[in-house]
Amino acid sequence: MEIASEDTHRLLFYVGAVTRRGYQLSVPEFEAYAKGPFRKTKIIEGGISAFRDIQNMFSPRRVPAETWLEYLKRLRWVSADEDKVKLTRLGKAILDELSSPVIDSESESATEVLLDPADPHAYVKVIGVLAELGEGLLVDPYFRYDQLETIVEDTQIRRILTSKKTGNTALSQLQFALAVIDEDQRPLIKVADSLHDRFAIGDSGHVVAIGTSLNSVGKNHSMVVPLSETAGSAIASVYGDLWDSANTLEPRSQNNAS
């Protein structure tokens, strides 16, 4: 069952996208996009148009009784305080659901998800897959601090295994980012000497292979592939051992920075 139209999905994604980039969207800016997200077109007058005018006299058309903003505010999917439009927590949940692929992790023949650079929802699709796995372990040799907030807010992943490949600067940034997250929400990050592949391993036993690091999603063609129970169990065992032997990345605040 469809819970929202394609136009609604587009508007929620638009608000979320500009907000993530640090821009405060104004009501006029929102309305401008809502009224015309695509290039304008024009109608060449002719007999057909005249016929439609006559038709409309006898067949009244239904027209929207509220603007897009009124509609999304009524559903409490966006707020518009002080002329700034933002997603509410409910709206964000709806956007995540609309943008997420549906993966039947119970099936041995679950369908892979194509990550196309031309798809504006590519990153959201990956986060949706991670959210479906519940608590578990994310393996990404190039994991960076700018993905940390999304993982904490939008998934239940609380263990992240990265590697020295990401570089000392990126690891230091991760330490600072960890320090500003509340302790009860802070994931545990460990650093292995070397990693090659990327996986999300749910505590329930479900495992997906991710073809590219999170910081490259939307830049390169890639895939998210659910693994069979047999393959997933083997991967979980290998990376469980790597997790146990890796070094913990401790939070580092500005006060104790050297």
mmCIF file of N, CA and C in Angstrom, residues 7-8 11 27-28 30-35 63-78 80 85:
data_model
loop_
_atom_site.group_PDB
_atom_site.id
_atom_site.type_symbol
_atom_site.label_atom_id
_atom_site.label_comp_id
_atom_site.label_asym_id
_atom_site.label_seq_id
_atom_site.Cartn_x
_atom_site.Cartn_y
_atom_site.Cartn_z
ATOM 1 N N ASP A 7 5.131 12.878 -5.621
ATOM 2 C CA ASP A 7 5.370 14.310 -5.390
ATOM 3 C C ASP A 7 5.685 14.590 -3.925
ATOM 4 N N THR A 8 4.970 13.915 -3.021
ATOM 5 C CA THR A 8 5.232 14.086 -1.590
ATOM 6 C C THR A 8 6.634 13.605 -1.247
ATOM 7 N N LEU A 11 9.201 16.181 -2.349
ATOM 8 C CA LEU A 11 9.273 17.371 -1.493
ATOM 9 C C LEU A 11 9.960 17.073 -0.170
ATOM 10 N N VAL A 27 10.179 29.488 3.613
ATOM 11 C CA VAL A 27 8.864 29.122 3.087
ATOM 12 C C VAL A 27 8.731 29.496 1.612
ATOM 13 N N PRO A 28 9.109 30.732 1.191
ATOM 14 C CA PRO A 28 9.013 31.055 -0.245
ATOM 15 C C PRO A 28 9.854 30.116 -1.115
ATOM 16 N N PHE A 30 10.593 26.984 -0.404
ATOM 17 C CA PHE A 30 9.874 25.719 -0.447
ATOM 18 C C PHE A 30 8.718 25.788 -1.435
ATOM 19 N N GLU A 31 7.929 26.871 -1.347
ATOM 20 C CA GLU A 31 6.765 27.020 -2.224
ATOM 21 C C GLU A 31 7.187 27.102 -3.688
ATOM 22 N N ALA A 32 8.315 27.757 -3.959
ATOM 23 C CA ALA A 32 8.793 27.873 -5.333
ATOM 24 C C ALA A 32 9.100 26.499 -5.916
ATOM 25 N N TYR A 33 9.722 25.649 -5.118
ATOM 26 C CA TYR A 33 10.035 24.302 -5.589
ATOM 27 C C TYR A 33 8.769 23.457 -5.712
ATOM 28 N N ALA A 34 7.880 23.586 -4.721
ATOM 29 C CA ALA A 34 6.651 22.785 -4.731
ATOM 30 C C ALA A 34 5.786 23.109 -5.949
ATOM 31 N N LYS A 35 5.739 24.385 -6.327
ATOM 32 C CA LYS A 35 4.890 24.800 -7.452
ATOM 33 C C LYS A 35 5.504 24.428 -8.796
ATOM 34 N N VAL A 63 -9.645 20.297 -7.626
ATOM 35 C CA VAL A 63 -8.391 21.029 -7.489
ATOM 36 C C VAL A 63 -7.967 20.981 -6.022
ATOM 37 N N PRO A 64 -6.666 21.093 -5.746
ATOM 38 C CA PRO A 64 -6.196 21.030 -4.355
ATOM 39 C C PRO A 64 -6.835 22.119 -3.490
ATOM 40 N N ALA A 65 -7.249 21.728 -2.292
ATOM 41 C CA ALA A 65 -7.855 22.683 -1.360
ATOM 42 C C ALA A 65 -6.834 23.250 -0.388
ATOM 43 N N GLU A 66 -5.588 22.803 -0.505
ATOM 44 C CA GLU A 66 -4.522 23.286 0.359
ATOM 45 C C GLU A 66 -3.215 23.272 -0.421
ATOM 46 N N THR A 67 -2.301 24.145 -0.030
ATOM 47 C CA THR A 67 -0.993 24.166 -0.673
ATOM 48 C C THR A 67 -0.188 22.950 -0.228
ATOM 49 N N TRP A 68 0.940 22.722 -0.925
ATOM 50 C CA TRP A 68 1.805 21.614 -0.513
ATOM 51 C C TRP A 68 2.281 21.802 0.920
ATOM 52 N N LEU A 69 2.618 23.041 1.294
ATOM 53 C CA LEU A 69 3.105 23.295 2.644
ATOM 54 C C LEU A 69 2.014 23.035 3.674
ATOM 55 N N GLU A 70 0.794 23.485 3.379
ATOM 56 C CA GLU A 70 -0.323 23.238 4.289
ATOM 57 C C GLU A 70 -0.562 21.736 4.460
ATOM 58 N N TYR A 71 -0.458 21.017 3.367
ATOM 59 C CA TYR A 71 -0.660 19.566 3.392
ATOM 60 C C TYR A 71 0.384 18.872 4.260
ATOM 61 N N LEU A 72 1.681 19.191 4.047
ATOM 62 C CA LEU A 72 2.751 18.536 4.801
ATOM 63 C C LEU A 72 2.748 18.976 6.269
ATOM 64 N N LYS A 73 2.357 20.211 6.535
ATOM 65 C CA LYS A 73 2.253 20.670 7.924
ATOM 66 C C LYS A 73 1.074 19.992 8.623
ATOM 67 N N ARG A 74 -0.030 19.817 7.890
ATOM 68 C CA ARG A 74 -1.204 19.161 8.491
ATOM 69 C C ARG A 74 -0.863 17.737 8.927
ATOM 70 N N LEU A 75 -0.073 17.057 8.128
ATOM 71 C CA LEU A 75 0.351 15.704 8.470
ATOM 72 C C LEU A 75 1.491 15.694 9.480
ATOM 73 N N ARG A 76 2.006 16.898 9.798
ATOM 74 C CA ARG A 76 3.118 17.070 10.726
ATOM 75 C C ARG A 76 4.392 16.388 10.217
ATOM 76 N N TRP A 77 4.567 16.469 8.895
ATOM 77 C CA TRP A 77 5.776 15.926 8.290
ATOM 78 C C TRP A 77 6.838 17.010 8.137
ATOM 79 N N VAL A 78 6.439 18.268 8.110
ATOM 80 C CA VAL A 78 7.385 19.380 8.115
ATOM 81 C C VAL A 78 6.884 20.432 9.094
ATOM 82 N N ALA A 80 7.307 24.813 9.917
ATOM 83 C CA ALA A 80 7.690 26.069 9.275
ATOM 84 C C ALA A 80 7.754 27.156 10.338
ATOM 85 N N VAL A 85 11.564 26.088 6.704
ATOM 86 C CA VAL A 85 10.920 24.790 6.562
ATOM 87 C C VAL A 85 11.902 23.687 6.930
#
